[in-house]
Amino acid sequence: MDKKTLNIVLSLVLIGAFFLPYISFGGFNASGFNVVFGKDGMSGLFKSGTLSYMCLLIPIGAIVILFNSLGSEGSSMADYGYWMPLVGIIILSVLMFTGMNTGARGALTLNLFFKVMGYGYWITVAASVAVLVNKNRT
């Protein structure tokens, strides 16, 4: 598969994975979208609105990569777009861990944190890294 086609596929995977479960435990599921904007009339998981919107770097970066791949020539913004999903998932991971740790009164371990992460989260992590690897591929 050539570089351009793989970028298109990975960007679509990143967009789709944002709507899959990022948190999954005990019958509760929350997608990346739900984590930022809330679910069933509840607000998002974070009190600080500005940092929670930083998590939107994941789908915005995927859209930038998609438009860059579908276009005929690359733009300088596209270089930043390849980093946006990875930066977004790192920010989201830190915010989710600190938020869950506060709710667990400091008893949350990294092992338990990784157990409650849903498959949408792991797909996003893998696709974010794959996009960067594919960008540097010759």
PDB file of C-alpha atoms in Angstrom:
ATOM      1  CA  MET A   1       0.000   0.000   0.000  1.00  0.00           C
ATOM      2  CA  ASP A   2       1.431   3.361  -0.929  1.00  0.00           C
ATOM      3  CA  LYS A   3       2.010   6.170   1.539  1.00  0.00           C
ATOM      4  CA  LYS A   4      -0.909   8.337   0.411  1.00  0.00           C
ATOM      5  CA  THR A   5      -3.488   5.537   0.599  1.00  0.00           C
ATOM      6  CA  LEU A   6      -2.270   4.467   4.031  1.00  0.00           C
ATOM      7  CA  ASN A   7      -2.562   8.068   5.265  1.00  0.00           C
ATOM      8  CA  ILE A   8      -6.167   8.184   4.048  1.00  0.00           C
ATOM      9  CA  VAL A   9      -7.001   4.900   5.771  1.00  0.00           C
ATOM     10  CA  LEU A  10      -5.279   5.887   9.032  1.00  0.00           C
ATOM     11  CA  SER A  11      -6.968   9.285   9.129  1.00  0.00           C
ATOM     12  CA  LEU A  12     -10.380   7.648   8.652  1.00  0.00           C
ATOM     13  CA  VAL A  13      -9.504   5.157  11.401  1.00  0.00           C
ATOM     14  CA  LEU A  14      -8.602   8.047  13.734  1.00  0.00           C
ATOM     15  CA  ILE A  15     -11.893   9.812  13.025  1.00  0.00           C
ATOM     16  CA  GLY A  16     -13.904   6.626  13.526  1.00  0.00           C
ATOM     17  CA  ALA A  17     -12.046   5.564  16.665  1.00  0.00           C
ATOM     18  CA  PHE A  18     -12.872   8.906  18.316  1.00  0.00           C
ATOM     19  CA  PHE A  19     -16.483   7.694  18.480  1.00  0.00           C
ATOM     20  CA  LEU A  20     -15.633   4.237  19.863  1.00  0.00           C
ATOM     21  CA  PRO A  21     -15.323   3.493  23.620  1.00  0.00           C
ATOM     22  CA  TYR A  22     -12.299   5.151  25.209  1.00  0.00           C
ATOM     23  CA  ILE A  23     -13.377   4.176  28.726  1.00  0.00           C
ATOM     24  CA  SER A  24     -15.089   0.858  29.321  1.00  0.00           C
ATOM     25  CA  PHE A  25     -15.796  -0.679  32.725  1.00  0.00           C
ATOM     26  CA  GLY A  26     -18.758  -2.115  34.565  1.00  0.00           C
ATOM     27  CA  GLY A  27     -21.265  -1.479  31.789  1.00  0.00           C
ATOM     28  CA  PHE A  28     -20.176   2.158  31.417  1.00  0.00           C
ATOM     29  CA  ASN A  29     -18.757   3.173  28.044  1.00  0.00           C
ATOM     30  CA  ALA A  30     -17.629   6.635  26.997  1.00  0.00           C
ATOM     31  CA  SER A  31     -16.221   7.512  23.600  1.00  0.00           C
ATOM     32  CA  GLY A  32     -13.660  10.226  23.017  1.00  0.00           C
ATOM     33  CA  PHE A  33     -16.521  12.464  21.946  1.00  0.00           C
ATOM     34  CA  ASN A  34     -18.407  11.707  25.192  1.00  0.00           C
ATOM     35  CA  VAL A  35     -15.303  12.335  27.274  1.00  0.00           C
ATOM     36  CA  VAL A  36     -15.006  15.844  25.840  1.00  0.00           C
ATOM     37  CA  PHE A  37     -18.655  16.892  25.399  1.00  0.00           C
ATOM     38  CA  GLY A  38     -20.537  14.682  27.857  1.00  0.00           C
ATOM     39  CA  LYS A  39     -23.045  11.878  27.644  1.00  0.00           C
ATOM     40  CA  ASP A  40     -26.788  11.648  28.399  1.00  0.00           C
ATOM     41  CA  GLY A  41     -27.121  15.266  29.508  1.00  0.00           C
ATOM     42  CA  MET A  42     -24.020  15.140  31.707  1.00  0.00           C
ATOM     43  CA  SER A  43     -21.041  17.362  31.067  1.00  0.00           C
ATOM     44  CA  GLY A  44     -17.666  16.045  29.929  1.00  0.00           C
ATOM     45  CA  LEU A  45     -15.271  14.382  32.345  1.00  0.00           C
ATOM     46  CA  PHE A  46     -13.115  17.444  32.851  1.00  0.00           C
ATOM     47  CA  LYS A  47     -13.842  20.620  34.772  1.00  0.00           C
ATOM     48  CA  SER A  48     -11.394  22.701  32.734  1.00  0.00           C
ATOM     49  CA  GLY A  49     -13.030  23.335  29.375  1.00  0.00           C
ATOM     50  CA  THR A  50      -9.924  24.606  27.614  1.00  0.00           C
ATOM     51  CA  LEU A  51      -7.855  21.486  28.245  1.00  0.00           C
ATOM     52  CA  SER A  52     -10.709  19.163  27.333  1.00  0.00           C
ATOM     53  CA  TYR A  53     -11.024  20.832  23.950  1.00  0.00           C
ATOM     54  CA  MET A  54      -7.324  20.143  23.378  1.00  0.00           C
ATOM     55  CA  CYS A  55      -8.417  16.516  23.021  1.00  0.00           C
ATOM     56  CA  LEU A  56     -10.126  17.532  19.778  1.00  0.00           C
ATOM     57  CA  LEU A  57      -6.648  17.607  18.274  1.00  0.00           C
ATOM     58  CA  ILE A  58      -7.233  13.921  17.481  1.00  0.00           C
ATOM     59  CA  PRO A  59     -10.077  14.316  14.956  1.00  0.00           C
ATOM     60  CA  ILE A  60      -8.884  17.733  13.747  1.00  0.00           C
ATOM     61  CA  GLY A  61      -5.427  16.316  13.021  1.00  0.00           C
ATOM     62  CA  ALA A  62      -7.013  13.369  11.230  1.00  0.00           C
ATOM     63  CA  ILE A  63      -9.041  15.754   9.056  1.00  0.00           C
ATOM     64  CA  VAL A  64      -5.904  17.773   8.227  1.00  0.00           C
ATOM     65  CA  ILE A  65      -4.086  14.551   7.261  1.00  0.00           C
ATOM     66  CA  LEU A  66      -7.061  13.419   5.181  1.00  0.00           C
ATOM     67  CA  PHE A  67      -7.292  16.703   3.261  1.00  0.00           C
ATOM     68  CA  ASN A  68      -3.534  16.745   2.761  1.00  0.00           C
ATOM     69  CA  SER A  69      -3.570  13.200   1.423  1.00  0.00           C
ATOM     70  CA  LEU A  70      -6.502  13.863  -0.899  1.00  0.00           C
ATOM     71  CA  GLY A  71      -4.982  17.101  -2.203  1.00  0.00           C
ATOM     72  CA  SER A  72      -2.356  17.283  -4.906  1.00  0.00           C
ATOM     73  CA  GLU A  73       0.373  19.138  -3.017  1.00  0.00           C
ATOM     74  CA  GLY A  74       1.294  19.171   0.659  1.00  0.00           C
ATOM     75  CA  SER A  75       0.909  22.204   2.857  1.00  0.00           C
ATOM     76  CA  SER A  76       3.091  23.367   5.707  1.00  0.00           C
ATOM     77  CA  MET A  77       0.140  22.947   8.106  1.00  0.00           C
ATOM     78  CA  ALA A  78      -0.015  19.251   7.241  1.00  0.00           C
ATOM     79  CA  ASP A  79       3.338  18.648   8.919  1.00  0.00           C
ATOM     80  CA  TYR A  80       1.798  19.768  12.206  1.00  0.00           C
ATOM     81  CA  GLY A  81      -1.321  17.750  11.442  1.00  0.00           C
ATOM     82  CA  TYR A  82       0.604  14.489  11.661  1.00  0.00           C
ATOM     83  CA  TRP A  83       1.565  15.279  15.265  1.00  0.00           C
ATOM     84  CA  MET A  84      -1.871  16.507  16.360  1.00  0.00           C
ATOM     85  CA  PRO A  85      -3.480  13.077  17.018  1.00  0.00           C
ATOM     86  CA  LEU A  86      -0.535  11.894  19.131  1.00  0.00           C
ATOM     87  CA  VAL A  87      -0.429  15.126  21.139  1.00  0.00           C
ATOM     88  CA  GLY A  88      -4.219  14.929  21.568  1.00  0.00           C
ATOM     89  CA  ILE A  89      -4.170  11.346  22.868  1.00  0.00           C
ATOM     90  CA  ILE A  90      -1.329  12.164  25.270  1.00  0.00           C
ATOM     91  CA  ILE A  91      -3.248  15.149  26.668  1.00  0.00           C
ATOM     92  CA  LEU A  92      -6.417  13.051  26.871  1.00  0.00           C
ATOM     93  CA  SER A  93      -4.575  10.242  28.659  1.00  0.00           C
ATOM     94  CA  VAL A  94      -3.106  12.595  31.260  1.00  0.00           C
ATOM     95  CA  LEU A  95      -6.454  14.307  31.841  1.00  0.00           C
ATOM     96  CA  MET A  96      -8.320  10.997  32.124  1.00  0.00           C
ATOM     97  CA  PHE A  97      -5.752   9.544  34.516  1.00  0.00           C
ATOM     98  CA  THR A  98      -5.757  12.593  36.794  1.00  0.00           C
ATOM     99  CA  GLY A  99      -9.558  12.807  36.676  1.00  0.00           C
ATOM    100  CA  MET A 100     -10.010   9.120  37.458  1.00  0.00           C
ATOM    101  CA  ASN A 101      -7.333   9.233  40.142  1.00  0.00           C
ATOM    102  CA  THR A 102      -9.127  12.132  41.817  1.00  0.00           C
ATOM    103  CA  GLY A 103     -12.385  10.158  41.696  1.00  0.00           C
ATOM    104  CA  ALA A 104     -10.633   7.088  43.096  1.00  0.00           C
ATOM    105  CA  ARG A 105      -9.140   9.222  45.880  1.00  0.00           C
ATOM    106  CA  GLY A 106      -5.569   8.496  44.795  1.00  0.00           C
ATOM    107  CA  ALA A 107      -5.976   4.712  44.622  1.00  0.00           C
ATOM    108  CA  LEU A 108      -5.793   4.416  40.829  1.00  0.00           C
ATOM    109  CA  THR A 109      -2.715   2.641  39.488  1.00  0.00           C
ATOM    110  CA  LEU A 110      -1.458   2.696  35.921  1.00  0.00           C
ATOM    111  CA  ASN A 111      -2.286  -1.002  35.605  1.00  0.00           C
ATOM    112  CA  LEU A 112      -5.917  -0.388  36.554  1.00  0.00           C
ATOM    113  CA  PHE A 113      -6.058   2.696  34.342  1.00  0.00           C
ATOM    114  CA  PHE A 114      -4.940   0.697  31.310  1.00  0.00           C
ATOM    115  CA  LYS A 115      -7.506  -2.018  32.117  1.00  0.00           C
ATOM    116  CA  VAL A 116     -10.440   0.398  31.917  1.00  0.00           C
ATOM    117  CA  MET A 117      -9.311   1.926  28.626  1.00  0.00           C
ATOM    118  CA  GLY A 118     -11.598   0.796  25.806  1.00  0.00           C
ATOM    119  CA  TYR A 119     -10.668  -0.447  22.375  1.00  0.00           C
ATOM    120  CA  GLY A 120     -11.295   2.974  20.790  1.00  0.00           C
ATOM    121  CA  TYR A 121      -8.511   4.399  22.931  1.00  0.00           C
ATOM    122  CA  TRP A 122      -6.054   1.696  21.886  1.00  0.00           C
ATOM    123  CA  ILE A 123      -6.976   2.022  18.201  1.00  0.00           C
ATOM    124  CA  THR A 124      -6.358   5.773  18.476  1.00  0.00           C
ATOM    125  CA  VAL A 125      -2.958   5.255  20.116  1.00  0.00           C
ATOM    126  CA  ALA A 126      -1.897   2.743  17.451  1.00  0.00           C
ATOM    127  CA  ALA A 127      -3.173   4.846  14.540  1.00  0.00           C
ATOM    128  CA  SER A 128      -1.538   8.021  15.931  1.00  0.00           C
ATOM    129  CA  VAL A 129       1.836   6.318  16.040  1.00  0.00           C
ATOM    130  CA  ALA A 130       1.289   4.645  12.654  1.00  0.00           C
ATOM    131  CA  VAL A 131       0.519   8.000  11.024  1.00  0.00           C
ATOM    132  CA  LEU A 132       3.853   9.392  12.221  1.00  0.00           C
ATOM    133  CA  VAL A 133       5.751   6.282  11.128  1.00  0.00           C
ATOM    134  CA  ASN A 134       4.071   6.405   7.712  1.00  0.00           C
ATOM    135  CA  LYS A 135       4.877  10.126   7.349  1.00  0.00           C
ATOM    136  CA  ASN A 136       8.590   9.408   7.728  1.00  0.00           C
ATOM    137  CA  ARG A 137       8.484   6.380   5.436  1.00  0.00           C
ATOM    138  CA  THR A 138      10.179   6.798   2.064  1.00  0.00           C
TER     139      THR A 138
END
